[in-house]
């Protein structure tokens, strides 16, 4: 137990300035997020562990860390100057034909800029949790995966297609809308400070979906290992009495290994919530505000008899929320299947060792539940979609009732 505690202590205190070793597929994805200012953890391609152990560099600062710090500072400076220009030229940026349109623009800008600022700040301030998350994932993943690019792509094929389709839809709608309003300089200048921040927030949601898929894949692999143990336990009742001790000891050892794996996966979920919890909450609120504002503005344009194309801007926000909820739901559902599979392991009442391990594993799953939430405010599941639709419908009814008063403003 003492050796295990020391091992856990060494594992939980990595140097925040040393690169994390990852496979090629994961490394390429996170390089993209580093370019967008969404990952401040130094990364490198996984190499021979013997070479790493021969040349430890825990006491030195890796040059990649300084480059990432400077790059994130440049992000802050660029977007800070862009928003400062927006605030000083708000008369030419915001919609000024009526007060309702101006309020709608201010609401969308504040939601997007606030979410972007929180994302950039969290990326820097919570980098140690993200590094621990990636280290735990790398150590857990290498126990069963070869780490080749083809194999990793096969595991994340669904995620890749989600990214391609959602990004293509997002860019096509933004480009189409920007071209349609290019003759109206006032609206075009509004989208100049708005689109970059919205693009970063969109890719933050995609990055979070990738991290949740990491959890889901590890949970699915753990489920497969439990199912193999279920089949192995059934063979126990078909063998001779001389080999019962062997089966009992093997099942106990396998259960101990599975409990350790689940503990690592649970630790990943806790680290993930600490690393991106604020981004989940702010991005969700931002997308909700965008949907509500675009619904208001679309109906307002119809009511005043003007051309309407703003309804298309609802699609990217609705699609982002839907993909986030589905990905989170699938991750938590894999965790729920685990408890069901554990209870299928067969054993006799006299097998006290197996019974004790099964009870411990069940209690562990019960007390260490894997839940994806936004810093405790809400759980990301499909019930949130119902709540969003219900609240938008309710607010739209109030808005429609007060529409004549808004027109007289």
Short mmCIF file of C-alpha atoms in Angstrom, two decimals:
data_model
loop_
_atom_site.label_atom_id
_atom_site.label_comp_id
_atom_site.label_asym_id
_atom_site.label_seq_id
_atom_site.Cartn_x
_atom_site.Cartn_y
_atom_site.Cartn_z
CA UNK A 1 0.00 0.00 0.00
CA UNK A 2 2.84 2.38 0.80
CA UNK A 3 4.46 1.77 -2.58
CA UNK A 4 1.08 2.35 -4.30
CA UNK A 5 0.59 5.62 -2.40
CA UNK A 6 4.04 6.82 -3.39
CA UNK A 7 3.33 5.92 -7.00
CA UNK A 8 0.08 7.91 -6.93
CA UNK A 9 1.88 10.87 -5.38
CA UNK A 10 4.54 10.89 -8.08
CA UNK A 11 1.87 10.56 -10.75
CA UNK A 12 -0.20 13.46 -9.45
CA UNK A 13 2.66 15.97 -9.38
CA UNK A 14 4.05 16.28 -12.93
CA UNK A 15 6.09 19.27 -14.00
CA UNK A 16 3.79 21.75 -15.74
CA UNK A 17 6.60 22.88 -18.05
CA UNK A 18 7.54 19.48 -19.52
CA UNK A 19 5.85 18.17 -22.70
CA UNK A 20 3.27 15.41 -22.62
CA UNK A 21 4.00 12.44 -24.88
CA UNK A 22 1.06 11.57 -27.14
CA UNK A 23 0.35 9.49 -30.21
CA UNK A 24 0.38 11.09 -33.66
CA UNK A 25 -3.39 11.40 -34.06
CA UNK A 26 -3.95 13.12 -30.70
CA UNK A 27 -0.87 15.29 -31.13
CA UNK A 28 -2.02 16.63 -34.51
CA UNK A 29 -5.42 17.54 -33.11
CA UNK A 30 -4.04 19.31 -30.09
CA UNK A 31 -1.52 21.19 -32.25
CA UNK A 32 -4.48 22.76 -34.05
CA UNK A 33 -6.00 23.81 -30.72
CA UNK A 34 -2.65 25.22 -29.61
CA UNK A 35 -2.63 27.37 -32.75
CA UNK A 36 -6.10 28.68 -31.86
CA UNK A 37 -5.02 29.42 -28.27
CA UNK A 38 -7.07 26.58 -26.78
CA UNK A 39 -4.29 24.40 -25.35
CA UNK A 40 -1.30 25.69 -23.38
CA UNK A 41 0.22 22.30 -22.49
CA UNK A 42 3.60 21.49 -24.10
CA UNK A 43 3.26 18.39 -26.29
CA UNK A 44 5.57 16.04 -28.12
CA UNK A 45 5.35 12.78 -30.05
CA UNK A 46 5.55 9.64 -27.95
CA UNK A 47 9.06 8.21 -28.01
CA UNK A 48 10.98 5.39 -26.38
CA UNK A 49 10.44 5.39 -22.62
CA UNK A 50 13.97 4.13 -22.03
CA UNK A 51 15.37 7.21 -23.75
CA UNK A 52 13.15 9.47 -21.66
CA UNK A 53 14.24 7.81 -18.42
CA UNK A 54 17.91 8.19 -19.34
CA UNK A 55 17.58 11.93 -19.80
CA UNK A 56 15.19 13.36 -17.21
CA UNK A 57 14.50 17.08 -17.55
CA UNK A 58 12.13 17.81 -14.68
CA UNK A 59 14.19 20.65 -13.28
CA UNK A 60 14.51 22.58 -16.56
CA UNK A 61 11.95 24.62 -18.44
CA UNK A 62 11.07 23.29 -21.87
CA UNK A 63 11.30 25.98 -24.60
CA UNK A 64 7.85 25.01 -25.91
CA UNK A 65 6.32 26.31 -22.68
CA UNK A 66 7.68 29.81 -23.27
CA UNK A 67 6.52 29.76 -26.87
CA UNK A 68 2.99 28.79 -25.81
CA UNK A 69 2.94 31.48 -23.14
CA UNK A 70 3.98 34.15 -25.64
CA UNK A 71 1.48 32.84 -28.20
CA UNK A 72 -1.40 33.06 -25.71
CA UNK A 73 -0.34 36.56 -24.70
CA UNK A 74 -0.51 37.54 -28.37
CA UNK A 75 -4.03 36.12 -28.52
CA UNK A 76 -5.03 38.23 -25.53
CA UNK A 77 -3.45 41.35 -27.03
CA UNK A 78 -5.01 40.89 -30.47
CA UNK A 79 -8.53 40.21 -29.27
CA UNK A 80 -8.20 42.86 -26.56
CA UNK A 81 -7.33 45.49 -29.17
CA UNK A 82 -10.13 44.25 -31.44
CA UNK A 83 -12.72 44.58 -28.69
CA UNK A 84 -11.29 47.95 -27.63
CA UNK A 85 -11.79 49.16 -31.19
CA UNK A 86 -15.35 47.79 -31.07
CA UNK A 87 -16.14 49.66 -27.85
CA UNK A 88 -14.71 52.97 -29.13
CA UNK A 89 -16.51 52.69 -32.50
CA UNK A 90 -19.77 51.20 -31.27
CA UNK A 91 -21.86 53.82 -33.09
CA UNK A 92 -20.62 52.56 -36.46
CA UNK A 93 -20.53 48.88 -35.44
CA UNK A 94 -23.84 48.27 -33.71
CA UNK A 95 -27.26 48.34 -35.35
CA UNK A 96 -28.68 51.85 -34.76
CA UNK A 97 -31.91 51.86 -36.75
CA UNK A 98 -33.90 51.09 -33.59
CA UNK A 99 -33.14 50.47 -29.94
CA UNK A 100 -34.26 46.86 -30.03
CA UNK A 101 -31.76 45.98 -32.76
CA UNK A 102 -28.98 47.74 -30.88
CA UNK A 103 -29.83 45.89 -27.67
CA UNK A 104 -29.85 42.59 -29.59
CA UNK A 105 -26.39 43.27 -31.03
CA UNK A 106 -24.99 44.26 -27.63
CA UNK A 107 -26.38 41.08 -26.07
CA UNK A 108 -24.75 38.82 -28.68
CA UNK A 109 -21.43 40.68 -28.52
CA UNK A 110 -21.25 40.54 -24.72
CA UNK A 111 -22.07 36.82 -24.65
CA UNK A 112 -19.49 35.94 -27.32
CA UNK A 113 -16.70 38.18 -26.00
CA UNK A 114 -17.24 37.01 -22.41
CA UNK A 115 -17.12 33.35 -23.44
CA UNK A 116 -13.97 33.96 -25.48
CA UNK A 117 -12.24 35.77 -22.61
CA UNK A 118 -13.14 32.99 -20.16
CA UNK A 119 -11.86 30.34 -22.58
CA UNK A 120 -8.48 32.05 -23.06
CA UNK A 121 -8.12 32.69 -19.33
CA UNK A 122 -9.06 29.13 -18.37
CA UNK A 123 -6.64 27.69 -20.92
CA UNK A 124 -3.76 29.41 -19.13
CA UNK A 125 -4.90 29.19 -15.51
CA UNK A 126 -6.03 25.54 -15.59
CA UNK A 127 -3.21 24.16 -17.74
CA UNK A 128 -1.90 21.93 -14.93
CA UNK A 129 -5.22 20.05 -14.81
CA UNK A 130 -5.21 19.65 -18.58
CA UNK A 131 -1.66 18.32 -18.45
CA UNK A 132 -2.60 15.77 -15.76
CA UNK A 133 -5.62 14.77 -17.84
CA UNK A 134 -3.48 14.13 -20.93
CA UNK A 135 -0.82 12.27 -18.95
CA UNK A 136 -3.43 10.01 -17.34
CA UNK A 137 -5.04 9.38 -20.73
CA UNK A 138 -1.70 8.54 -22.33
CA UNK A 139 -0.76 6.11 -19.55
CA UNK A 140 -4.19 4.46 -19.60
CA UNK A 141 -4.50 4.33 -23.38
CA UNK A 142 -1.11 2.74 -24.00
CA UNK A 143 -2.12 -0.32 -21.91
CA UNK A 144 -4.36 -1.64 -24.67
CA UNK A 145 -3.80 0.46 -27.81
CA UNK A 146 -0.88 0.30 -30.25
CA UNK A 147 -1.19 4.05 -30.82
CA UNK A 148 -0.84 3.91 -34.62
CA UNK A 149 -2.48 6.66 -36.65
CA UNK A 150 -4.76 4.23 -38.50
CA UNK A 151 -5.95 2.63 -35.26
CA UNK A 152 -6.56 5.98 -33.57
CA UNK A 153 -8.48 7.27 -36.57
CA UNK A 154 -10.67 4.17 -36.41
CA UNK A 155 -11.48 4.91 -32.79
CA UNK A 156 -12.28 8.58 -33.45
CA UNK A 157 -13.83 8.27 -36.90
CA UNK A 158 -17.23 9.48 -35.70
CA UNK A 159 -15.67 12.47 -34.01
CA UNK A 160 -13.72 13.40 -37.16
CA UNK A 161 -16.86 13.41 -39.27
CA UNK A 162 -18.67 15.49 -36.64
CA UNK A 163 -15.88 18.06 -36.85
CA UNK A 164 -15.86 18.14 -40.65
CA UNK A 165 -19.63 18.46 -41.03
CA UNK A 166 -20.16 20.97 -38.20
CA UNK A 167 -17.27 23.19 -39.31
CA UNK A 168 -18.39 23.08 -42.96
CA UNK A 169 -21.93 24.07 -41.97
CA UNK A 170 -20.66 26.82 -39.68
CA UNK A 171 -18.34 28.34 -42.30
CA UNK A 172 -20.85 28.07 -45.14
CA UNK A 173 -23.57 29.86 -43.16
CA UNK A 174 -21.23 32.62 -41.96
CA UNK A 175 -19.79 33.18 -45.46
CA UNK A 176 -23.25 33.20 -47.04
CA UNK A 177 -24.59 35.64 -44.46
CA UNK A 178 -21.55 37.92 -44.70
CA UNK A 179 -21.89 38.10 -48.49
CA UNK A 180 -25.60 38.85 -48.24
CA UNK A 181 -24.99 41.85 -45.97
CA UNK A 182 -21.81 43.07 -47.67
CA UNK A 183 -23.67 46.01 -49.21
CA UNK A 184 -24.77 47.17 -45.75
CA UNK A 185 -21.53 48.40 -44.23
CA UNK A 186 -22.97 48.81 -40.73
CA UNK A 187 -23.88 45.13 -40.34
CA UNK A 188 -20.64 43.98 -41.97
CA UNK A 189 -18.53 45.94 -39.47
CA UNK A 190 -20.49 44.30 -36.66
CA UNK A 191 -19.40 40.86 -37.84
CA UNK A 192 -15.72 41.80 -38.07
CA UNK A 193 -15.24 41.72 -34.25
CA UNK A 194 -17.90 39.07 -33.77
CA UNK A 195 -16.83 36.27 -36.17
CA UNK A 196 -13.27 35.64 -34.80
CA UNK A 197 -14.45 35.20 -31.21
CA UNK A 198 -17.38 33.06 -32.35
CA UNK A 199 -14.99 30.89 -34.38
CA UNK A 200 -12.75 30.31 -31.33
CA UNK A 201 -15.76 29.43 -29.16
CA UNK A 202 -16.96 26.97 -31.81
CA UNK A 203 -13.63 25.15 -31.85
CA UNK A 204 -13.52 25.12 -28.05
CA UNK A 205 -16.75 23.13 -28.11
CA UNK A 206 -15.21 20.74 -30.66
CA UNK A 207 -12.13 20.36 -28.47
CA UNK A 208 -14.30 19.53 -25.45
CA UNK A 209 -16.14 16.92 -27.52
CA UNK A 210 -12.78 15.34 -28.34
CA UNK A 211 -11.87 15.14 -24.65
CA UNK A 212 -15.24 13.58 -23.84
CA UNK A 213 -14.67 11.02 -26.59
CA UNK A 214 -11.36 10.17 -24.92
CA UNK A 215 -13.29 9.31 -21.77
CA UNK A 216 -15.91 7.36 -23.69
CA UNK A 217 -13.37 5.24 -25.54
CA UNK A 218 -11.55 4.33 -22.33
CA UNK A 219 -14.87 3.43 -20.72
CA UNK A 220 -15.84 1.26 -23.69
CA UNK A 221 -12.52 -0.55 -23.49
CA UNK A 222 -13.08 -1.11 -19.77
CA UNK A 223 -16.53 -2.49 -20.58
CA UNK A 224 -14.97 -4.92 -23.05
CA UNK A 225 -12.53 -6.10 -20.39
CA UNK A 226 -15.39 -6.63 -17.94
CA UNK A 227 -17.32 -8.61 -20.55
CA UNK A 228 -14.27 -10.84 -21.08
CA UNK A 229 -14.14 -11.42 -17.34
CA UNK A 230 -17.84 -12.33 -17.40
CA UNK A 231 -17.16 -15.03 -19.99
CA UNK A 232 -14.17 -16.23 -18.00
CA UNK A 233 -16.26 -16.47 -14.81
CA UNK A 234 -18.80 -18.64 -16.62
CA UNK A 235 -16.06 -21.13 -17.48
CA UNK A 236 -15.43 -21.60 -13.77
CA UNK A 237 -18.63 -23.66 -13.44
CA UNK A 238 -17.50 -25.96 -16.25
CA UNK A 239 -14.08 -26.96 -14.85
CA UNK A 240 -12.89 -29.46 -12.31
CA UNK A 241 -12.72 -28.73 -8.60
CA UNK A 242 -8.90 -28.79 -8.68
CA UNK A 243 -8.77 -25.59 -10.72
CA UNK A 244 -11.31 -23.58 -8.72
CA UNK A 245 -8.59 -21.84 -6.73
CA UNK A 246 -6.90 -20.78 -9.96
CA UNK A 247 -10.13 -19.29 -11.34
CA UNK A 248 -10.92 -17.53 -8.09
CA UNK A 249 -7.48 -15.96 -7.84
CA UNK A 250 -7.53 -14.91 -11.50
CA UNK A 251 -10.93 -13.27 -11.18
CA UNK A 252 -9.83 -11.40 -8.03
CA UNK A 253 -6.68 -10.17 -9.74
CA UNK A 254 -8.62 -9.05 -12.82
CA UNK A 255 -11.17 -7.22 -10.68
CA UNK A 256 -8.37 -5.40 -8.89
CA UNK A 257 -6.92 -4.32 -12.24
CA UNK A 258 -10.32 -3.18 -13.50
CA UNK A 259 -10.89 -1.15 -10.33
CA UNK A 260 -7.55 0.57 -10.82
CA UNK A 261 -8.43 1.35 -14.46
CA UNK A 262 -11.79 2.78 -13.45
CA UNK A 263 -10.10 4.92 -10.83
CA UNK A 264 -7.84 6.37 -13.53
CA UNK A 265 -10.82 7.05 -15.80
CA UNK A 266 -12.69 8.73 -12.96
CA UNK A 267 -9.61 10.84 -12.26
CA UNK A 268 -9.63 11.85 -15.93
CA UNK A 269 -13.25 12.99 -15.66
CA UNK A 270 -12.49 15.08 -12.56
CA UNK A 271 -9.44 16.67 -14.19
CA UNK A 272 -11.43 17.38 -17.35
CA UNK A 273 -14.13 19.23 -15.42
CA UNK A 274 -11.49 21.29 -13.65
CA UNK A 275 -9.69 22.05 -16.91
CA UNK A 276 -12.67 23.01 -19.13
CA UNK A 277 -15.63 23.35 -16.73
CA UNK A 278 -15.88 27.14 -17.06
CA UNK A 279 -15.63 26.87 -20.85
CA UNK A 280 -18.49 24.36 -20.92
CA UNK A 281 -20.70 26.65 -18.84
CA UNK A 282 -19.86 29.88 -20.70
CA UNK A 283 -20.06 28.31 -24.15
CA UNK A 284 -23.41 26.75 -23.35
CA UNK A 285 -24.79 30.08 -22.10
CA UNK A 286 -23.31 31.84 -25.12
CA UNK A 287 -24.98 29.44 -27.59
CA UNK A 288 -28.26 29.72 -25.70
CA UNK A 289 -28.12 33.53 -25.88
CA UNK A 290 -27.29 33.33 -29.59
CA UNK A 291 -30.29 31.10 -30.34
CA UNK A 292 -32.62 33.28 -28.30
CA UNK A 293 -31.32 36.53 -29.82
CA UNK A 294 -31.54 35.23 -33.38
CA UNK A 295 -35.09 34.00 -32.75
CA UNK A 296 -36.02 37.45 -31.44
CA UNK A 297 -34.34 39.25 -34.32
CA UNK A 298 -35.73 36.96 -37.04
CA UNK A 299 -39.29 37.43 -35.82
CA UNK A 300 -38.69 41.16 -35.43
CA UNK A 301 -37.56 41.44 -39.06
CA UNK A 302 -40.63 39.50 -40.21
CA UNK A 303 -42.87 41.73 -38.08
CA UNK A 304 -41.41 44.92 -39.54
CA UNK A 305 -41.67 43.56 -43.10
CA UNK A 306 -37.93 43.42 -43.90
CA UNK A 307 -35.86 40.77 -45.64
CA UNK A 308 -34.91 37.96 -43.31
CA UNK A 309 -31.79 35.80 -43.47
CA UNK A 310 -30.84 35.86 -39.78
CA UNK A 311 -32.71 32.60 -39.16
CA UNK A 312 -29.76 30.71 -40.70
CA UNK A 313 -27.49 31.90 -37.87
CA UNK A 314 -29.49 29.75 -35.45
CA UNK A 315 -28.20 26.56 -37.10
CA UNK A 316 -24.53 26.67 -35.93
CA UNK A 317 -25.48 27.37 -32.30
CA UNK A 318 -28.20 24.72 -32.25
CA UNK A 319 -25.85 22.22 -33.89
CA UNK A 320 -23.08 22.92 -31.36
CA UNK A 321 -25.40 22.40 -28.39
CA UNK A 322 -26.83 19.22 -29.93
CA UNK A 323 -23.40 17.69 -30.57
CA UNK A 324 -22.17 18.59 -27.09
CA UNK A 325 -25.18 17.00 -25.43
CA UNK A 326 -25.04 13.85 -27.58
CA UNK A 327 -21.31 13.37 -26.98
CA UNK A 328 -21.68 13.89 -23.23
CA UNK A 329 -24.70 11.58 -23.11
CA UNK A 330 -22.79 8.80 -24.88
CA UNK A 331 -19.87 9.17 -22.48
CA UNK A 332 -22.01 8.95 -19.35
CA UNK A 333 -24.06 6.09 -20.83
CA UNK A 334 -20.88 4.04 -21.26
CA UNK A 335 -20.20 4.56 -17.55
CA UNK A 336 -23.72 3.37 -16.69
CA UNK A 337 -23.28 0.18 -18.76
CA UNK A 338 -20.22 -0.67 -16.70
CA UNK A 339 -22.18 -1.29 -13.50
CA UNK A 340 -24.59 -3.54 -15.41
CA UNK A 341 -21.73 -5.62 -16.80
CA UNK A 342 -20.02 -5.96 -13.42
CA UNK A 343 -23.14 -7.56 -11.95
CA UNK A 344 -23.07 -10.25 -14.66
CA UNK A 345 -19.84 -11.75 -13.27
CA UNK A 346 -20.84 -15.19 -11.91
CA UNK A 347 -19.62 -16.53 -8.58
CA UNK A 348 -20.75 -18.77 -5.72
CA UNK A 349 -21.86 -17.52 -2.34
CA UNK A 350 -18.84 -19.27 -0.85
CA UNK A 351 -16.45 -17.20 -2.96
CA UNK A 352 -15.98 -14.52 -0.32
CA UNK A 353 -12.95 -12.99 -2.01
CA UNK A 354 -14.79 -12.49 -5.31
CA UNK A 355 -17.90 -11.21 -3.50
CA UNK A 356 -15.83 -8.68 -1.57
CA UNK A 357 -14.11 -7.42 -4.71
CA UNK A 358 -17.41 -7.17 -6.57
CA UNK A 359 -18.98 -5.21 -3.71
CA UNK A 360 -15.96 -2.90 -3.61
CA UNK A 361 -16.11 -2.37 -7.38
CA UNK A 362 -19.84 -1.66 -7.25
CA UNK A 363 -19.40 0.84 -4.42
CA UNK A 364 -16.57 2.47 -6.32
CA UNK A 365 -18.79 2.96 -9.39
CA UNK A 366 -21.59 4.27 -7.18
CA UNK A 367 -19.49 6.82 -5.29
CA UNK A 368 -17.22 7.77 -8.20
CA UNK A 369 -19.86 8.52 -10.79
CA UNK A 370 -18.65 9.99 -14.07
CA UNK A 371 -20.77 13.07 -14.71
CA UNK A 372 -20.03 15.81 -17.26
CA UNK A 373 -21.29 19.18 -16.07
CA UNK A 374 -20.59 22.89 -16.35
CA UNK A 375 -18.84 23.66 -13.03
CA UNK A 376 -21.81 22.18 -11.18
CA UNK A 377 -24.53 24.39 -12.69
CA UNK A 378 -26.02 21.78 -15.05
CA UNK A 379 -25.37 18.28 -16.34
CA UNK A 380 -24.75 17.89 -20.06
CA UNK A 381 -27.43 15.41 -21.10
CA UNK A 382 -30.31 15.40 -23.55
CA UNK A 383 -32.68 16.80 -20.93
CA UNK A 384 -30.92 20.13 -21.43
CA UNK A 385 -32.19 20.26 -25.03
CA UNK A 386 -35.75 19.97 -23.76
CA UNK A 387 -35.13 22.76 -21.25
CA UNK A 388 -33.64 25.02 -23.93
CA UNK A 389 -36.58 24.51 -26.30
CA UNK A 390 -39.08 25.08 -23.51
CA UNK A 391 -37.47 28.30 -22.28
CA UNK A 392 -37.07 29.70 -25.81
CA UNK A 393 -40.71 28.98 -26.59
CA UNK A 394 -41.78 30.67 -23.34
CA UNK A 395 -39.68 33.80 -23.94
CA UNK A 396 -40.83 34.04 -27.54
CA UNK A 397 -44.47 34.09 -26.40
CA UNK A 398 -43.73 37.04 -24.12
CA UNK A 399 -41.80 38.78 -26.88
CA UNK A 400 -44.61 38.35 -29.40
CA UNK A 401 -47.09 39.86 -26.93
CA UNK A 402 -44.92 42.97 -26.45
CA UNK A 403 -44.01 43.31 -30.13
CA UNK A 404 -46.25 46.35 -30.83
CA UNK A 405 -44.61 48.29 -28.00
CA UNK A 406 -41.12 47.51 -29.34
CA UNK A 407 -42.14 48.83 -32.76
CA UNK A 408 -43.09 52.20 -31.28
CA UNK A 409 -39.69 52.63 -29.60
#
